[in-house]
PDB file of C-alpha atoms and ligand atoms in Angstrom:
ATOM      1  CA  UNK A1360     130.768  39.355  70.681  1.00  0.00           C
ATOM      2  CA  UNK A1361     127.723  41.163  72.499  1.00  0.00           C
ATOM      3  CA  UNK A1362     127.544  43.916  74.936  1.00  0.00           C
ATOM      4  CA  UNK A1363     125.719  43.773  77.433  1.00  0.00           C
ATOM      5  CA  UNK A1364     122.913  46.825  76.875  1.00  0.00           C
ATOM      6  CA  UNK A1365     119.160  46.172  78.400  1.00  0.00           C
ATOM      7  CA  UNK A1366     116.810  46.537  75.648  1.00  0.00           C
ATOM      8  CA  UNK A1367     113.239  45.814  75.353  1.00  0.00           C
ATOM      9  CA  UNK A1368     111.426  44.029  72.898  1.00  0.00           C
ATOM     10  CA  UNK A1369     107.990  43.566  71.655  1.00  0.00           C
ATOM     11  CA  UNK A1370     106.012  41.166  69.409  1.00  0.00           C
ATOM     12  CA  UNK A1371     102.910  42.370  67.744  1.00  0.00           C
ATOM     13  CA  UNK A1372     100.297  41.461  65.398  1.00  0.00           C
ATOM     14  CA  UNK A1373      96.421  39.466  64.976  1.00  0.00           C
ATOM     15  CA  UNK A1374      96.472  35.999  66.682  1.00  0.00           C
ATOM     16  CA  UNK A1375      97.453  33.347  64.737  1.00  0.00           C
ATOM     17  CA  UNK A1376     100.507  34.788  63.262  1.00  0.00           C
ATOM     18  CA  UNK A1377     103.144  33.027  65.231  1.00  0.00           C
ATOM     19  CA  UNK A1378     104.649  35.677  66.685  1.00  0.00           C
ATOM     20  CA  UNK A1379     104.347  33.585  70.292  1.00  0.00           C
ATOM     21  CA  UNK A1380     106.321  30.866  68.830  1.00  0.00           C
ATOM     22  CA  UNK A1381     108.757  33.214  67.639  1.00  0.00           C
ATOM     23  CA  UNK A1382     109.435  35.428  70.718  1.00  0.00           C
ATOM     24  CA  UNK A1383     110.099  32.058  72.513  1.00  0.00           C
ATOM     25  CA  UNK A1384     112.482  30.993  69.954  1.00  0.00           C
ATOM     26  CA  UNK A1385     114.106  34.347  69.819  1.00  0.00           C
ATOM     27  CA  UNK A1386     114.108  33.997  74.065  1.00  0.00           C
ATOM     28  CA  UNK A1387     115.390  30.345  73.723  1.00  0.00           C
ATOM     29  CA  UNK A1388     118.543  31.344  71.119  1.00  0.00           C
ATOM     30  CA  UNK A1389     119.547  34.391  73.808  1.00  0.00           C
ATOM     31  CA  UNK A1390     119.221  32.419  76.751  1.00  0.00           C
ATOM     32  CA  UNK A1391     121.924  30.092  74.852  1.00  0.00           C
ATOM     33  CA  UNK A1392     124.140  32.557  74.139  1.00  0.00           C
ATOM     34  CA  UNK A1393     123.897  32.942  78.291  1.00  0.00           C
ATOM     35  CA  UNK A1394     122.805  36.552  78.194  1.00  0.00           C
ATOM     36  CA  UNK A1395     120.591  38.515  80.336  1.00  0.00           C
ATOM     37  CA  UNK A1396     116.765  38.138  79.135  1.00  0.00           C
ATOM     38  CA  UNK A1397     113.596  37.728  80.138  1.00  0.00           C
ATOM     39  CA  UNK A1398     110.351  36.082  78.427  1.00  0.00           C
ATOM     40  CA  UNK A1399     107.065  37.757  79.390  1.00  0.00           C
ATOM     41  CA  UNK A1400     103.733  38.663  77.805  1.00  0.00           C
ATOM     42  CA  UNK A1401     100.345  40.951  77.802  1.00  0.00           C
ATOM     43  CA  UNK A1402      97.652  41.039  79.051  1.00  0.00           C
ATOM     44  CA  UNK A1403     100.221  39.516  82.068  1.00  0.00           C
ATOM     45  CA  UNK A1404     103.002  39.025  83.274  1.00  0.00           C
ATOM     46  CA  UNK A1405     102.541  39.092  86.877  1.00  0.00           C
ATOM     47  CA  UNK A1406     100.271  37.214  88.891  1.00  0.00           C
ATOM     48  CA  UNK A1407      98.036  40.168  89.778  1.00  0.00           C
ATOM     49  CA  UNK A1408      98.312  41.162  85.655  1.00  0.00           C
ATOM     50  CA  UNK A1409      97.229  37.071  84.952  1.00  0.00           C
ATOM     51  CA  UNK A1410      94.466  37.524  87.278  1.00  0.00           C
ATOM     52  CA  UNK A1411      93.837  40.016  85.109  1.00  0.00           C
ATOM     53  CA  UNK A1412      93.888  38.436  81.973  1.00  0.00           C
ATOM     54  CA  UNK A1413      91.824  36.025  83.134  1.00  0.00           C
ATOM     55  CA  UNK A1414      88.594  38.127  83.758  1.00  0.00           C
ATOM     56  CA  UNK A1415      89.489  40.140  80.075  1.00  0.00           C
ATOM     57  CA  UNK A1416      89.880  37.151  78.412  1.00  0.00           C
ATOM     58  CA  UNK A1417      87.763  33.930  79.722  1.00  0.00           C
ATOM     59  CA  UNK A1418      85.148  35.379  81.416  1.00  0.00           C
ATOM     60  CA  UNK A1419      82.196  37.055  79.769  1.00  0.00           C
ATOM     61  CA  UNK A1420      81.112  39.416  81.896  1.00  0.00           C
ATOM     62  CA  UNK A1421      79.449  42.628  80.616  1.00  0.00           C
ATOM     63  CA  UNK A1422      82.484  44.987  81.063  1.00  0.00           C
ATOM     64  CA  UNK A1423      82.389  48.602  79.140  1.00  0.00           C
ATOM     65  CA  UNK A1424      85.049  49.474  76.619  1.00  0.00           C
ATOM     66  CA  UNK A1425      86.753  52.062  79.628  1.00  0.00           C
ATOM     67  CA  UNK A1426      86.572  49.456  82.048  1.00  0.00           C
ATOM     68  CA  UNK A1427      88.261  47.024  80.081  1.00  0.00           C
ATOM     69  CA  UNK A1428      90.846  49.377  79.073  1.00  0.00           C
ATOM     70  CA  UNK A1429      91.794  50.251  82.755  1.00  0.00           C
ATOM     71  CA  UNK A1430      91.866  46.854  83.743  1.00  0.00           C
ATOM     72  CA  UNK A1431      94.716  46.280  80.919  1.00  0.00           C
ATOM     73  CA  UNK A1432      96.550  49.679  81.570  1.00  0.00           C
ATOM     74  CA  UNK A1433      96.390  48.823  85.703  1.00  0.00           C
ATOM     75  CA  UNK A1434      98.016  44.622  84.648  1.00  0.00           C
ATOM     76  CA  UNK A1435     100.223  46.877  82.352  1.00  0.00           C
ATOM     77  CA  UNK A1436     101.535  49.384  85.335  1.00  0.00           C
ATOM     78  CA  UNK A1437     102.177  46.353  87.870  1.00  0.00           C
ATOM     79  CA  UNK A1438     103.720  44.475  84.758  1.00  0.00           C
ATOM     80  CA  UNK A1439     106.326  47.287  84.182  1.00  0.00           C
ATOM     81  CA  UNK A1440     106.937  48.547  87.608  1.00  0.00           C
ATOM     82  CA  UNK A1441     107.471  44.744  88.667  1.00  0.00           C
ATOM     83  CA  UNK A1442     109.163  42.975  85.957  1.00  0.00           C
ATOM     84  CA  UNK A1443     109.956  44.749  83.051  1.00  0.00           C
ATOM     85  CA  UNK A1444     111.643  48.391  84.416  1.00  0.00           C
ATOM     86  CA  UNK A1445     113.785  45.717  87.416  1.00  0.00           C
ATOM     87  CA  UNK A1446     115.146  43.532  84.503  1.00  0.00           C
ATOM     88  CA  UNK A1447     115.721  46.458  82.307  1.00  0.00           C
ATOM     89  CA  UNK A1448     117.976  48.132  85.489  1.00  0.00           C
ATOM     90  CA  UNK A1449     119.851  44.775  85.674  1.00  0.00           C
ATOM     91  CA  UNK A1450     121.035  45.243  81.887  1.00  0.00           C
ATOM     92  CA  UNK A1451     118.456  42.442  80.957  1.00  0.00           C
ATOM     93  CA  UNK A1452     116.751  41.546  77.560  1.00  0.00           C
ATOM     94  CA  UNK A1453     113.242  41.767  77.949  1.00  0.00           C
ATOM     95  CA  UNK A1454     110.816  40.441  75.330  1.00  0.00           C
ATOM     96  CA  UNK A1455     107.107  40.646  75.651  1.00  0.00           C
ATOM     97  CA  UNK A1456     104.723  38.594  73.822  1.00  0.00           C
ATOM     98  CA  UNK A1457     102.005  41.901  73.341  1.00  0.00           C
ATOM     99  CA  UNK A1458     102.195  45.220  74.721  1.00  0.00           C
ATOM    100  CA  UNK A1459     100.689  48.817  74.480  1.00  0.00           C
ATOM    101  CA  UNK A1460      99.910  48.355  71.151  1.00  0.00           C
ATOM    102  CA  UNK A1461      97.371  45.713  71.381  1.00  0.00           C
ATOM    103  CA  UNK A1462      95.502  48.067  73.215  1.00  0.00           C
ATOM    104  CA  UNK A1463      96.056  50.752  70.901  1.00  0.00           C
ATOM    105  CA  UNK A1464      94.516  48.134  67.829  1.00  0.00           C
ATOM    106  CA  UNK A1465      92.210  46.569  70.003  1.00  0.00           C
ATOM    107  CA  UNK A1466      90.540  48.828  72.449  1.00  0.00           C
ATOM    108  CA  UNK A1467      91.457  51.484  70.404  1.00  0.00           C
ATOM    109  CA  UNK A1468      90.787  50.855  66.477  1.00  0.00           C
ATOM    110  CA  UNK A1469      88.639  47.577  66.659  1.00  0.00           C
ATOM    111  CA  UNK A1470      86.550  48.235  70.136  1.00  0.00           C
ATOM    112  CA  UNK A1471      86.168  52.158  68.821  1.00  0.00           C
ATOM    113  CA  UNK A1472      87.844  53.599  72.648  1.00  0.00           C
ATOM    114  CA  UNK A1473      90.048  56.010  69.703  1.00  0.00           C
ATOM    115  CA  UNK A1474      93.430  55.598  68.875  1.00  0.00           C
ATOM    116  CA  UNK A1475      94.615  59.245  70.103  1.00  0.00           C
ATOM    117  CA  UNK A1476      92.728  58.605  73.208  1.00  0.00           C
ATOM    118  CA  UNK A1477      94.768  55.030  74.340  1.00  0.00           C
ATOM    119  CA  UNK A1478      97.701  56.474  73.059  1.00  0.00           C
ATOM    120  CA  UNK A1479      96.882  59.828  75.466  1.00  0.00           C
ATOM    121  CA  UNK A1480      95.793  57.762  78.712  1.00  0.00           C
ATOM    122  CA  UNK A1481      99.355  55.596  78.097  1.00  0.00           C
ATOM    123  CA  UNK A1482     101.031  58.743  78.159  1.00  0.00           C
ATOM    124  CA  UNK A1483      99.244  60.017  80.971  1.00  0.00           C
ATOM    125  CA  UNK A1484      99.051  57.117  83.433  1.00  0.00           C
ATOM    126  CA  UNK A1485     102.421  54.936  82.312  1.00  0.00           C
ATOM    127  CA  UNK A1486     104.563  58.075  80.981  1.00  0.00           C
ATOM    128  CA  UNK A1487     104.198  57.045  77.250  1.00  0.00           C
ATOM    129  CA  UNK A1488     106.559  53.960  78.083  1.00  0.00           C
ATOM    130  CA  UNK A1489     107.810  52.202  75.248  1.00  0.00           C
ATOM    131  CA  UNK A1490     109.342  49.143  73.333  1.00  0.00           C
ATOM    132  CA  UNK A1491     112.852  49.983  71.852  1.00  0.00           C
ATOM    133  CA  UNK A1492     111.642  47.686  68.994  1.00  0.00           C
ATOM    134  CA  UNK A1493     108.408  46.479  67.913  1.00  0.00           C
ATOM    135  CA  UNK A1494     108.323  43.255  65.499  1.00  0.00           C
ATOM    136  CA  UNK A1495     104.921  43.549  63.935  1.00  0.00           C
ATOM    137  CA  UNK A1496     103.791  40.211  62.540  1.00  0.00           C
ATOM    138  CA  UNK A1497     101.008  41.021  59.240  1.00  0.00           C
ATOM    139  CA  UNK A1498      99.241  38.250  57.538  1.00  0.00           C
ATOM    140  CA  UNK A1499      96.040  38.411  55.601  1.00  0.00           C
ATOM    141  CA  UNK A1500      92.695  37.445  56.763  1.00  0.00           C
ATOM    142  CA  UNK A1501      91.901  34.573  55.203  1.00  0.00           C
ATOM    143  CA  UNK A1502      95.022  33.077  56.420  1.00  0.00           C
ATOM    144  CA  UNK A1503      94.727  33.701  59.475  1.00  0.00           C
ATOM    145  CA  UNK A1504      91.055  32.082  59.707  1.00  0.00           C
ATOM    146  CA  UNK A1505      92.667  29.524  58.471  1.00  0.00           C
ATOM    147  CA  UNK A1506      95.291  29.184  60.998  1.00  0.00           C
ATOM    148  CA  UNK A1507      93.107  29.707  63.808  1.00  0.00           C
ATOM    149  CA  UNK A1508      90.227  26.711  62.380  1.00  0.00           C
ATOM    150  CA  UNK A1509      93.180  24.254  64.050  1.00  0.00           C
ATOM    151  CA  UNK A1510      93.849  26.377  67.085  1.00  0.00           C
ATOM    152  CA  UNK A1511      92.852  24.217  70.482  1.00  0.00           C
ATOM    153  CA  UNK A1512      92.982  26.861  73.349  1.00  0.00           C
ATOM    154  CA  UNK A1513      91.023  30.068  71.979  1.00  0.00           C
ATOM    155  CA  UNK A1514      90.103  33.010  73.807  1.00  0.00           C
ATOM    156  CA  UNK A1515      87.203  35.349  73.115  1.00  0.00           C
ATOM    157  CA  UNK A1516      88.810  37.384  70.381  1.00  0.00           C
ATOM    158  CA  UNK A1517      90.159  34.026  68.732  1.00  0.00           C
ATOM    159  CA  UNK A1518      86.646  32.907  67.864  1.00  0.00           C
ATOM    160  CA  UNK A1519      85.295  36.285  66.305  1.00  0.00           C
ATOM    161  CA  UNK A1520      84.783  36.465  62.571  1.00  0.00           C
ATOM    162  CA  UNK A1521      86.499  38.060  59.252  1.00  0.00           C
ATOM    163  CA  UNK A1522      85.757  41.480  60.045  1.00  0.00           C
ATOM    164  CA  UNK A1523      87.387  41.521  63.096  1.00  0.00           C
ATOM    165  CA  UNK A1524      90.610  39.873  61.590  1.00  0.00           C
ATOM    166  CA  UNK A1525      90.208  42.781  58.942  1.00  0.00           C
ATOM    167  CA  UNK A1526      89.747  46.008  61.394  1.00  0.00           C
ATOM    168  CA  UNK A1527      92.439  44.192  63.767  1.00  0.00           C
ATOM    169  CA  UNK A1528      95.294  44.450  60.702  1.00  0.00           C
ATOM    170  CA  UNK A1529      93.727  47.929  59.954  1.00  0.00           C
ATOM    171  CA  UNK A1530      94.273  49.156  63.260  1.00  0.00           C
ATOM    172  CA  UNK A1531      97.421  47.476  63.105  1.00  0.00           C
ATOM    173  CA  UNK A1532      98.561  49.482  59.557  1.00  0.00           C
ATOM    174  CA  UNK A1533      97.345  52.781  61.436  1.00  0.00           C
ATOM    175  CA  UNK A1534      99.346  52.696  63.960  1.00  0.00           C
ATOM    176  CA  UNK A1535     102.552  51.352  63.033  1.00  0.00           C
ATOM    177  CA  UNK A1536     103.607  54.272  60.122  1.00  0.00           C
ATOM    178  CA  UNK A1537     107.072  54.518  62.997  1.00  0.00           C
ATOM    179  CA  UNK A1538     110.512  53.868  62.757  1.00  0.00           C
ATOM    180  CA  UNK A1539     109.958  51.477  65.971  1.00  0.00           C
ATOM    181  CA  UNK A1540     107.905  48.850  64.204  1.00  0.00           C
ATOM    182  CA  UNK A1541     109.820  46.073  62.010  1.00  0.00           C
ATOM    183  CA  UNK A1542     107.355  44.515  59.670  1.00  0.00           C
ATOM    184  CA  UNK A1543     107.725  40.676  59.085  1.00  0.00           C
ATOM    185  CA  UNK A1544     105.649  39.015  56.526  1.00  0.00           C
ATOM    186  CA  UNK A1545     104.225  35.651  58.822  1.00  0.00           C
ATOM    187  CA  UNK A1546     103.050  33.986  55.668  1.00  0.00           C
ATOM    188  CA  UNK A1547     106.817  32.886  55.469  1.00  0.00           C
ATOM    189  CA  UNK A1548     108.943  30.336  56.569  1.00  0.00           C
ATOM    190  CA  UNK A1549     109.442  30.078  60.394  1.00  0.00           C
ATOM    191  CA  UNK A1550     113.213  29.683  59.852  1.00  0.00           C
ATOM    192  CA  UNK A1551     113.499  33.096  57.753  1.00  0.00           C
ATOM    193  CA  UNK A1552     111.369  34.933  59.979  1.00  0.00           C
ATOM    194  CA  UNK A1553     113.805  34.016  62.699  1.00  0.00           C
ATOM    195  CA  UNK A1554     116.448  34.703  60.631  1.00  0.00           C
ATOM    196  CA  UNK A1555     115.444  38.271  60.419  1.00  0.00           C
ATOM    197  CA  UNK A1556     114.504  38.698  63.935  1.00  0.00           C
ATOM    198  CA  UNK A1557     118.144  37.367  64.885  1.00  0.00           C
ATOM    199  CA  UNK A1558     119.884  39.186  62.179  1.00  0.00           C
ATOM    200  CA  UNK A1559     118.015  42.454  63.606  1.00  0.00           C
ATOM    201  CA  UNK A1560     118.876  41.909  67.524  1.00  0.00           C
ATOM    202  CA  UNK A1561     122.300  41.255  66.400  1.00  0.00           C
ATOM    203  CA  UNK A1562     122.515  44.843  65.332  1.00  0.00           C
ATOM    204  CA  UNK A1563     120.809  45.940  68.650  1.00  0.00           C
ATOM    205  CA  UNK A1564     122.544  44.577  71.054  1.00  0.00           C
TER     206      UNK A1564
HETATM  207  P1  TMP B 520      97.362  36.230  72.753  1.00  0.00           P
HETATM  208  O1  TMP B 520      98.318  36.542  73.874  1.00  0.00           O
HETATM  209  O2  TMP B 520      97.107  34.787  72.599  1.00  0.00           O
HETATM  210  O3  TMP B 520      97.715  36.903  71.491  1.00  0.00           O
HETATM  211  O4  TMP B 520      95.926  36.781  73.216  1.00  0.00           O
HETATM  212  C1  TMP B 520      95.758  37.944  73.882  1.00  0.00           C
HETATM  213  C2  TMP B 520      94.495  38.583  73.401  1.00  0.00           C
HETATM  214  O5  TMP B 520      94.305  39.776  74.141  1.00  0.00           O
HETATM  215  C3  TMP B 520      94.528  38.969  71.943  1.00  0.00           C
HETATM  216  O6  TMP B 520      93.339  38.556  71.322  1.00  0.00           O
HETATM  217  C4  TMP B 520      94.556  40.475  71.956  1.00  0.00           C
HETATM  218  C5  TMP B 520      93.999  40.850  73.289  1.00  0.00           C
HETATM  219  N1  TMP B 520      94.570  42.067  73.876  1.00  0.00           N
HETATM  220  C6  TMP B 520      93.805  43.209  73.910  1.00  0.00           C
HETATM  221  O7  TMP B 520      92.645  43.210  73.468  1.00  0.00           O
HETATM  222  N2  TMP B 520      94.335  44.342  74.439  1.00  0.00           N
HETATM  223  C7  TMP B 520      95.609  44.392  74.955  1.00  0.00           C
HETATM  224  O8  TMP B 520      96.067  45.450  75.426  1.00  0.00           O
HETATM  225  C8  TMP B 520      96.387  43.187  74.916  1.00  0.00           C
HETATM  226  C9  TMP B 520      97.770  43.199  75.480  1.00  0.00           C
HETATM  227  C10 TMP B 520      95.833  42.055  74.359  1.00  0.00           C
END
């Protein structure tokens, strides 16, 4: 029924959406069907990359804007030379939980690096390498405060307020005007969101 064709996928969008849960399930329903794929995420992936996240994340230390953004685009080259670009050679499925984009919303729109200039150091230092498809998981700010008031493990960005959830779906709108991005609404049910995301890697693969 499939052919076997590497492919790489990435889910996007403000914490809380469920796009975690739904790369996993997505992971879980390939892995079934006893294809090649592999389940990774961002900031991560690799042990140096989780070291990585770790200081980004957890720790508060008093890390500039650039320095922060090098740290994610140095866990994003060991990420892709290590595990995504091998898989990808072996004909694999690779999903990632987060990618380049993130940085482009985060560092970029919300943290005011620039757009243009994320978007010009990815091409620069990782040769503008990107997701065949981008699911982009949107859902309104009040929802997501919602979502997140019964969250247990929260990182630093989890715990910021409404007008960070606002400029992080902003950032999100501006940069995602591209055929690569597949919009799912996350307000909906988690069986017709997966519906869609199946029905859509069907056609890819
Ligand atoms: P999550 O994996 O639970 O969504 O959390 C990762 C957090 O890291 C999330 O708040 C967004 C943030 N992040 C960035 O700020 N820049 C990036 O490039 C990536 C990949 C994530």
């Amino acid at each position: 029924m499939y052919k076997k064709r590497s492919l790489f996928i990435t889910f996007e969008g403000i914490e809380g959406s469920g796009k975690s849960y739904q790369s996993r399930k997505l992971f879980n329903k390939i892995k079934k069907m006893k294809l090649p794929v592999i389940h990774t995420r961002e900031p991560g992936g690799t042990k140096l990359a989780e070291f990585l996240r770790n200081l980004i994340l957890k720790i508060k230390s008093d890390i500039n804007i650039e320095e922060e953004i090098l740290m994610l685009m140095a866990a994003r080259s060991h990420h892709i030379n290590n595990i995504i670009k091998p898989a990808l050679d072996k004909g694999s499925l690779v999903i990632s939980d987060r990618f380049a984009d993130s940085t482009f919303v985060y560092q970029g729109h919300v943290n005011n690096f620039g757009i243009q200039k994320a978007k010009s150091l990815h091409k620069n230092i990782l040769n503008n390498f990107l997701p065949h498809k981008t699911f982009l998981f949107n859902l309104s700010t009040s929802k997501i405060i919602a979502r997140l008031k019964n969250r247990r493990s929260k990182n630093k960005y989890d715990k910021l307020e409404r007008n960070f959830h606002d400029q992080v779906n902003r950032g999100y709108e501006l940069i995602s005007k591209n055929k690569r991005f597949i919009k799912i609404d996350a307000s909906k049910s988690i069986s017709s969101i997966n519906k869609k995301i199946i029905n859509t890697i069907n056609l890819l693969i």
